[in-house]
Coordinates of C-alpha atoms in Angstrom, one line a residue:
M1 CA 82.5 24.6 -32.3
T2 CA 85.0 22.3 -33.3
R3 CA 88.4 22.1 -32.4
F4 CA 91.4 20.3 -34.7
P5 CA 92.4 17.2 -33.8
R6 CA 96.7 16.7 -32.5
P7 CA 98.4 15.9 -35.2
D8 CA 100.6 13.3 -33.5
T9 CA 96.7 12.4 -32.3
V10 CA 95.6 11.6 -36.4
K11 CA 99.1 9.7 -36.7
A12 CA 98.5 8.1 -34.0
E13 CA 95.0 6.5 -35.7
L14 CA 96.4 6.4 -38.9
A15 CA 99.3 4.2 -38.3
R16 CA 96.5 2.3 -36.1
Y17 CA 94.1 2.1 -39.0
R18 CA 96.6 0.7 -41.2
W19 CA 97.1 -1.9 -38.6
L20 CA 93.8 -2.5 -38.2
K21 CA 93.6 -2.5 -42.5
E22 CA 96.3 -5.0 -43.3
K23 CA 95.7 -7.4 -40.4
L24 CA 91.9 -8.1 -41.2
L25 CA 93.3 -8.5 -45.2
E26 CA 95.9 -11.2 -44.0
A27 CA 93.2 -12.4 -41.8
H28 CA 90.3 -11.8 -44.5
G29 CA 91.9 -11.4 -47.2
D30 CA 88.6 -11.9 -49.7
L31 CA 86.4 -9.0 -47.8
D32 CA 85.0 -7.4 -50.0
Q33 CA 85.5 -3.0 -50.1
E34 CA 82.2 -1.8 -48.1
T35 CA 83.0 -4.0 -45.9
L36 CA 86.6 -3.4 -45.4
A37 CA 85.4 0.1 -44.7
D38 CA 82.7 -0.3 -42.8
T39 CA 84.5 -2.6 -40.4
L40 CA 87.6 -0.3 -39.8
E41 CA 85.1 2.7 -40.1
G42 CA 83.3 1.3 -36.3
A43 CA 87.5 -0.1 -35.4
S44 CA 88.9 2.4 -36.0
T45 CA 88.5 6.7 -35.3
L46 CA 90.1 7.8 -37.2
I47 CA 86.9 8.9 -40.0
E48 CA 85.4 10.9 -37.1
L49 CA 89.4 12.6 -36.4
L50 CA 89.9 12.9 -40.6
G51 CA 85.9 14.9 -40.3
S52 CA 86.6 16.6 -37.1
A53 CA 89.7 18.2 -38.4
A54 CA 87.6 18.8 -41.9
R55 CA 85.1 21.0 -40.0
S56 CA 87.9 22.7 -37.4
Q57 CA 89.2 23.4 -41.5
I58 CA 85.9 24.6 -42.9
A59 CA 84.8 26.7 -39.7
D60 CA 88.7 29.4 -40.2
Q61 CA 88.1 29.8 -43.4
T62 CA 85.4 31.0 -42.6
L63 CA 86.0 33.1 -39.9
V64 CA 89.7 34.5 -42.2
K65 CA 86.8 35.6 -44.9
A66 CA 84.9 37.5 -42.4
L67 CA 88.0 38.8 -40.9
R68 CA 90.0 39.4 -44.3
A69 CA 86.3 42.0 -45.2
R70 CA 86.4 43.5 -41.8
I71 CA 89.6 44.3 -42.3
E72 CA 89.2 46.2 -45.6
E73 CA 86.1 47.7 -44.9
M74 CA 88.5 49.2 -41.5
R75 CA 91.3 50.5 -44.2
V76 CA 88.2 51.9 -45.8
R77 CA 87.5 53.4 -42.1
L78 CA 91.1 54.5 -41.6
G79 CA 91.9 56.7 -45.3
R80 CA 88.6 57.8 -44.7
L81 CA 89.7 59.0 -41.5
E82 CA 93.3 59.3 -42.5
V83 CA 91.9 62.6 -45.4
R84 CA 89.2 64.6 -42.6
V85 CA 92.4 64.9 -40.3
Q86 CA 94.2 66.1 -42.9
R87 CA 91.3 68.7 -44.7
S88 CA 90.2 69.4 -41.1
R89 CA 94.1 70.9 -40.9
A90 CA 94.0 72.1 -43.4
L91 CA 91.9 74.7 -42.8
V92 CA 92.6 75.0 -39.2
S93 CA 95.5 76.5 -40.7
E94 CA 94.0 78.6 -43.9
A95 CA 92.3 79.7 -40.8
M96 CA 95.0 80.6 -38.8
E97 CA 96.9 82.1 -41.7
Q98 CA 94.0 84.6 -42.4
A99 CA 93.1 85.5 -39.1
D100 CA 97.0 86.3 -38.5
L101 CA 96.8 84.0 -35.8
D102 CA 99.9 82.5 -34.8
K103 CA 99.1 79.7 -32.1
I104 CA 95.6 79.2 -30.8
T105 CA 94.9 78.1 -27.0
E106 CA 91.8 75.9 -25.3
P107 CA 91.5 74.8 -22.0
D108 CA 92.0 70.6 -23.8
F109 CA 95.0 70.6 -26.1

């Protein structure tokens, strides 16, 4: 499972990346964008950290979707159980009334 990098780690590496970029451009102002990007990628872990953060976010989003679906399934199940409780209570109450019973006693209740 991909771990989300610590925000302070990302911020520190971002500062380092920006500093490196600035120094590279000062020293080699004629660098093309591709060479600059490749050099920065090799000298910094920012891209790796951001990739890790993105993978973590994707994994978390997948879990969110699965949990939402499971919660909805459980809500439906809860509704069915509540209806069953009401129907069972009504059946017992009606039967007791028709049998002229005030109470029933069983070993487990």
